Every structure is written in C-alpha cells, then in structure tokens.
Amino acid sequence: MALTDLISLVALMSLGGIIGAAGLLRLFQLDRLRMEYNRQAACRWHRWQALQGGSYLTCTLCWKKSRRINPSRDRKIGTG
C-alpha cells in the first residue's frame, strides 16, 4: 500500500510540474506578444508597412522589421 501511495505521489508531482512549466511558458509568451503590440501601437516616428503577405511590418524610414501582432484586414480568418 505504501509503495502505490509513493508512486501516485511522484506521478502527481511530476504532472503538476509539467503543467506548471507549460503555464509559465505560455504566460511569458503572452507577455512578450503584449509588449510587442504596445511597442507597435506607441511608435510615433516609424511608418509601418506590411511586408511578406502581411505577417511582418517594416518601417519605411529606418527599415526596422517587426512581427505583426494585429491581423491584417484583407486576410480571411479560418481559411487554411
């Protein structure tokens, strides 16, 4: 009985660690995307222009390249 309790405890702790790590990675990814979105929205000196089918933005003044966060309006969502 004690061996099965120990095995169950180790399995649950391992599963909890995996779920916790996946949650933290997702939170870090969302934070990075939020910061990128805020940087694009707050930029006053750049003139962003869509590049490579609308998935990237490029400044026409300094050629700074950034990933586009907000979807382009001419692409249909849900069509693969």
mmCIF file of C-alpha atoms in Angstrom:
data_model
loop_
_atom_site.group_PDB
_atom_site.id
_atom_site.type_symbol
_atom_site.label_atom_id
_atom_site.label_comp_id
_atom_site.label_asym_id
_atom_site.label_seq_id
_atom_site.Cartn_x
_atom_site.Cartn_y
_atom_site.Cartn_z
ATOM 1 C CA MET A 1 0.000 0.000 0.000
ATOM 2 C CA ALA A 2 2.802 2.436 0.837
ATOM 3 C CA LEU A 3 4.552 1.752 -2.498
ATOM 4 C CA THR A 4 1.440 2.599 -4.518
ATOM 5 C CA ASP A 5 0.956 5.781 -2.491
ATOM 6 C CA LEU A 6 4.562 6.761 -3.173
ATOM 7 C CA ILE A 7 4.237 6.046 -6.904
ATOM 8 C CA SER A 8 0.998 8.033 -7.073
ATOM 9 C CA LEU A 9 2.569 10.941 -5.215
ATOM 10 C CA VAL A 10 5.592 11.060 -7.532
ATOM 11 C CA ALA A 11 3.386 10.810 -10.625
ATOM 12 C CA LEU A 12 1.097 13.619 -9.459
ATOM 13 C CA MET A 13 4.018 15.863 -8.539
ATOM 14 C CA SER A 14 5.617 15.259 -11.928
ATOM 15 C CA LEU A 15 2.369 16.034 -13.713
ATOM 16 C CA GLY A 16 1.942 19.190 -11.633
ATOM 17 C CA GLY A 17 5.459 20.297 -12.521
ATOM 18 C CA ILE A 18 4.832 19.779 -16.229
ATOM 19 C CA ILE A 19 1.528 21.659 -16.132
ATOM 20 C CA GLY A 20 3.099 24.486 -14.111
ATOM 21 C CA ALA A 21 6.046 24.827 -16.505
ATOM 22 C CA ALA A 22 3.739 24.865 -19.535
ATOM 23 C CA GLY A 23 1.615 27.554 -17.897
ATOM 24 C CA LEU A 24 4.645 29.721 -17.152
ATOM 25 C CA LEU A 25 5.934 29.375 -20.713
ATOM 26 C CA ARG A 26 2.537 30.432 -22.062
ATOM 27 C CA LEU A 27 2.438 33.443 -19.728
ATOM 28 C CA PHE A 28 5.924 34.511 -20.856
ATOM 29 C CA GLN A 29 4.860 34.182 -24.500
ATOM 30 C CA LEU A 30 1.709 36.264 -23.940
ATOM 31 C CA ASP A 31 3.727 38.920 -22.103
ATOM 32 C CA ARG A 32 6.229 39.120 -24.971
ATOM 33 C CA LEU A 33 3.398 39.458 -27.517
ATOM 34 C CA ARG A 34 1.712 42.153 -25.400
ATOM 35 C CA MET A 35 4.959 44.129 -25.196
ATOM 36 C CA GLU A 36 5.465 43.862 -28.964
ATOM 37 C CA TYR A 37 1.895 45.012 -29.585
ATOM 38 C CA ASN A 38 2.337 48.004 -27.252
ATOM 39 C CA ARG A 39 5.632 48.918 -28.921
ATOM 40 C CA GLN A 40 3.991 48.936 -32.345
ATOM 41 C CA ALA A 41 0.987 50.920 -31.121
ATOM 42 C CA ALA A 42 3.099 53.543 -29.299
ATOM 43 C CA CYS A 43 5.646 54.137 -32.053
ATOM 44 C CA ARG A 44 5.166 57.640 -33.436
ATOM 45 C CA TRP A 45 8.299 58.027 -35.506
ATOM 46 C CA HIS A 46 8.022 54.897 -37.604
ATOM 47 C CA ARG A 47 5.819 54.431 -40.634
ATOM 48 C CA TRP A 48 4.893 50.744 -40.532
ATOM 49 C CA GLN A 49 4.137 48.989 -43.801
ATOM 50 C CA ALA A 50 3.046 45.375 -44.245
ATOM 51 C CA LEU A 51 5.672 43.049 -45.663
ATOM 52 C CA GLN A 52 5.707 39.387 -46.760
ATOM 53 C CA GLY A 53 1.992 38.865 -47.099
ATOM 54 C CA GLY A 54 1.072 40.919 -44.055
ATOM 55 C CA SER A 55 2.842 38.764 -41.472
ATOM 56 C CA TYR A 56 5.632 41.295 -40.829
ATOM 57 C CA LEU A 57 5.808 45.074 -40.555
ATOM 58 C CA THR A 58 8.691 47.198 -41.816
ATOM 59 C CA CYS A 59 9.337 50.854 -41.117
ATOM 60 C CA THR A 60 9.697 52.808 -44.348
ATOM 61 C CA LEU A 61 12.020 55.308 -42.627
ATOM 62 C CA CYS A 62 14.599 53.117 -40.895
ATOM 63 C CA TRP A 63 13.742 49.608 -42.241
ATOM 64 C CA LYS A 64 13.182 48.228 -38.761
ATOM 65 C CA LYS A 65 11.424 44.866 -39.070
ATOM 66 C CA SER A 66 8.829 43.638 -36.589
ATOM 67 C CA ARG A 67 6.343 40.793 -36.441
ATOM 68 C CA ARG A 68 2.756 41.877 -36.955
ATOM 69 C CA ILE A 69 0.569 41.215 -33.929
ATOM 70 C CA ASN A 70 -2.779 42.531 -35.065
ATOM 71 C CA PRO A 71 -4.129 40.579 -38.086
ATOM 72 C CA SER A 72 -4.322 42.270 -41.453
ATOM 73 C CA ARG A 73 -7.808 43.171 -42.584
ATOM 74 C CA ASP A 74 -7.550 41.690 -46.073
ATOM 75 C CA ARG A 75 -6.829 38.142 -44.825
ATOM 76 C CA LYS A 76 -9.748 35.851 -44.081
ATOM 77 C CA ILE A 77 -9.515 34.203 -40.687
ATOM 78 C CA GLY A 78 -10.216 30.496 -40.545
ATOM 79 C CA THR A 79 -9.303 29.629 -44.117
ATOM 80 C CA GLY A 80 -6.337 27.352 -44.297
#
